[in-house]
Short mmCIF file of C-alpha atoms in Angstrom, two decimals:
data_model
loop_
_atom_site.label_atom_id
_atom_site.label_comp_id
_atom_site.label_asym_id
_atom_site.label_seq_id
_atom_site.Cartn_x
_atom_site.Cartn_y
_atom_site.Cartn_z
CA MET A 21 -134.35 -68.77 -62.07
CA LEU A 22 -135.12 -71.41 -60.18
CA TRP A 23 -136.46 -72.77 -63.75
CA THR A 24 -133.27 -72.12 -65.18
CA LEU A 25 -132.04 -74.66 -62.18
CA VAL A 26 -133.99 -77.12 -62.83
CA ASN A 27 -132.88 -77.52 -66.36
CA VAL A 28 -129.50 -77.58 -65.91
CA LEU A 29 -129.54 -79.84 -62.89
CA PHE A 30 -131.17 -81.76 -65.13
CA ASN A 31 -129.09 -81.41 -68.72
CA ARG A 32 -125.91 -82.26 -67.72
CA ASP A 33 -124.55 -83.03 -70.78
CA PRO A 34 -127.15 -82.63 -73.52
CA GLY A 35 -124.91 -82.05 -76.94
CA ASP A 36 -125.76 -79.92 -79.78
CA LEU A 37 -128.89 -79.13 -81.41
CA GLU A 38 -129.89 -79.51 -84.88
CA HIS A 39 -130.61 -75.96 -86.89
CA VAL A 40 -132.67 -75.35 -89.91
CA ARG A 41 -132.69 -72.70 -92.13
CA CYS A 42 -135.93 -72.27 -94.05
CA ALA A 43 -135.81 -72.23 -97.44
CA ARG A 44 -138.47 -70.52 -98.18
CA CYS A 45 -138.41 -68.12 -95.52
CA GLY A 46 -134.97 -68.24 -94.13
CA HIS A 47 -135.74 -68.10 -90.35
CA VAL A 48 -133.21 -70.56 -88.28
CA THR A 49 -135.06 -72.60 -86.20
CA ASN A 50 -133.89 -75.59 -83.89
CA SER A 51 -134.93 -78.79 -82.43
CA ILE A 52 -135.82 -77.05 -79.41
CA GLU A 53 -138.49 -74.67 -80.95
CA THR A 54 -139.71 -76.39 -83.36
CA PRO A 55 -139.78 -80.25 -83.05
CA MET A 56 -138.41 -82.68 -86.11
CA LEU A 57 -139.58 -86.04 -86.66
CA THR A 58 -137.76 -88.69 -88.76
CA GLY A 59 -139.07 -92.32 -90.20
CA THR A 60 -137.60 -94.61 -90.96
CA SER A 61 -138.97 -97.56 -93.16
CA PHE A 62 -138.65 -101.52 -92.95
CA THR A 63 -139.09 -103.91 -95.03
CA LEU A 64 -139.56 -107.62 -94.57
CA SER A 65 -136.99 -110.05 -96.45
CA GLN A 66 -136.51 -113.93 -95.74
CA GLY A 67 -139.18 -113.04 -93.07
CA ARG A 68 -136.47 -111.01 -91.54
CA LEU A 69 -137.39 -107.35 -90.56
CA VAL A 70 -134.36 -105.74 -92.47
CA ASP A 71 -133.82 -101.26 -92.03
CA GLY A 72 -134.64 -99.71 -95.40
CA TYR A 73 -133.73 -95.52 -95.85
CA GLN A 74 -134.52 -93.04 -93.32
CA MET A 75 -136.66 -90.79 -94.65
CA PRO A 76 -135.90 -87.10 -94.14
CA GLN A 77 -136.30 -84.98 -91.04
CA GLU A 78 -139.97 -83.46 -91.01
CA TRP A 79 -140.92 -79.80 -89.52
CA THR A 80 -142.93 -77.03 -89.89
CA CYS A 81 -141.55 -72.81 -89.76
CA PRO A 82 -142.72 -70.61 -86.62
CA ALA A 83 -142.37 -68.11 -88.71
CA CYS A 84 -143.73 -68.59 -91.98
CA GLY A 85 -145.83 -72.06 -90.94
CA ARG A 86 -143.95 -73.91 -93.89
CA GLU A 87 -144.67 -77.98 -93.45
CA GLY A 88 -142.90 -81.01 -94.92
CA PRO A 89 -139.70 -82.47 -94.94
CA SER A 90 -136.43 -80.84 -94.70
CA GLU A 91 -134.21 -80.42 -97.42
CA ALA A 92 -130.51 -81.46 -97.81
CA GLU A 93 -129.82 -77.21 -98.29
CA GLU A 94 -132.04 -76.70 -95.01
CA LEU A 95 -129.15 -78.42 -92.07
CA LEU A 96 -127.13 -75.86 -91.16
CA SER A 97 -123.94 -77.09 -89.77
CA ASN A 98 -122.41 -76.33 -85.70
CA ASP A 99 -119.66 -74.57 -86.78
CA SER A 100 -119.46 -72.17 -84.49
CA PRO A 101 -118.32 -71.94 -80.44
CA VAL A 102 -121.08 -70.90 -78.96
CA ARG A 103 -120.86 -70.43 -74.59
CA CYS A 104 -124.28 -69.88 -72.42
CA ARG A 105 -124.38 -66.44 -71.03
CA THR A 106 -127.04 -67.30 -68.53
CA PHE A 107 -124.37 -67.26 -64.19
CA VAL A 108 -125.64 -70.67 -63.98
CA CYS A 109 -125.27 -72.64 -66.65
CA ARG A 110 -122.37 -71.57 -68.53
CA TYR A 111 -122.07 -74.42 -70.94
CA ALA A 112 -119.79 -74.55 -73.99
CA TRP A 113 -122.01 -75.60 -77.49
CA ARG A 114 -121.23 -75.37 -80.86
CA ALA A 115 -124.10 -73.47 -83.37
CA PRO A 116 -124.81 -72.59 -86.99
CA GLY A 117 -122.32 -68.74 -87.49
CA VAL A 118 -125.73 -67.28 -89.21
CA ALA A 119 -127.77 -68.34 -86.25
CA ALA A 120 -128.65 -64.70 -84.72
CA VAL A 121 -130.39 -66.22 -82.38
CA VAL A 122 -129.39 -69.47 -79.99
CA ILE A 123 -131.13 -71.72 -77.61
CA CYS A 124 -129.05 -72.99 -74.85
CA PRO A 125 -129.57 -76.46 -75.10
CA ARG A 126 -128.29 -76.77 -70.89
CA CYS A 127 -130.65 -74.34 -69.69
CA HIS A 128 -133.58 -74.01 -72.29
CA THR A 129 -132.70 -69.41 -72.44
CA ARG A 130 -132.46 -67.00 -75.23
CA GLN A 131 -129.81 -65.59 -76.36
CA PRO A 132 -128.11 -64.15 -79.53
CA GLY A 133 -126.14 -66.44 -82.18
CA PRO A 134 -122.57 -65.84 -82.79
CA ALA A 135 -124.01 -64.00 -85.48
CA ARG A 136 -124.24 -60.87 -83.58
#
C-alpha cells in the first residue's frame, strides 16, 4: 500500500502507455513491463548533423522471448477508456480494447483490462 501511494505521488500525470502484441505468441505487453528501445539515425550533411529516420522500437516479449524490432501490426492503439481500481489512485487512461490485463501508468498495479 505504501509503494502504491509513493507511485501515485510521483506520477501525477503519466499519460498513456504504449502497448504491443507479439506477432509470434499474441501476448499483449506495455512499456512498463517491457521497455521499448528506440534508435535514431543521424547523418552529416554539409558539416551539419541532420536527423535521419527513426528505427522501429526494439523489445523482448516476456511470454515467448522473441527479440527484435517491433513490426507494424504489433503496435496497438489505445482505444478504450480504463479507470484504476486502486482506492488511492483512481487514474483514468486509455488502453487497447484487446488487453486482458493492464498496468496503471500512475500506481503501477496490475488490473483487468477492457477485454474482461
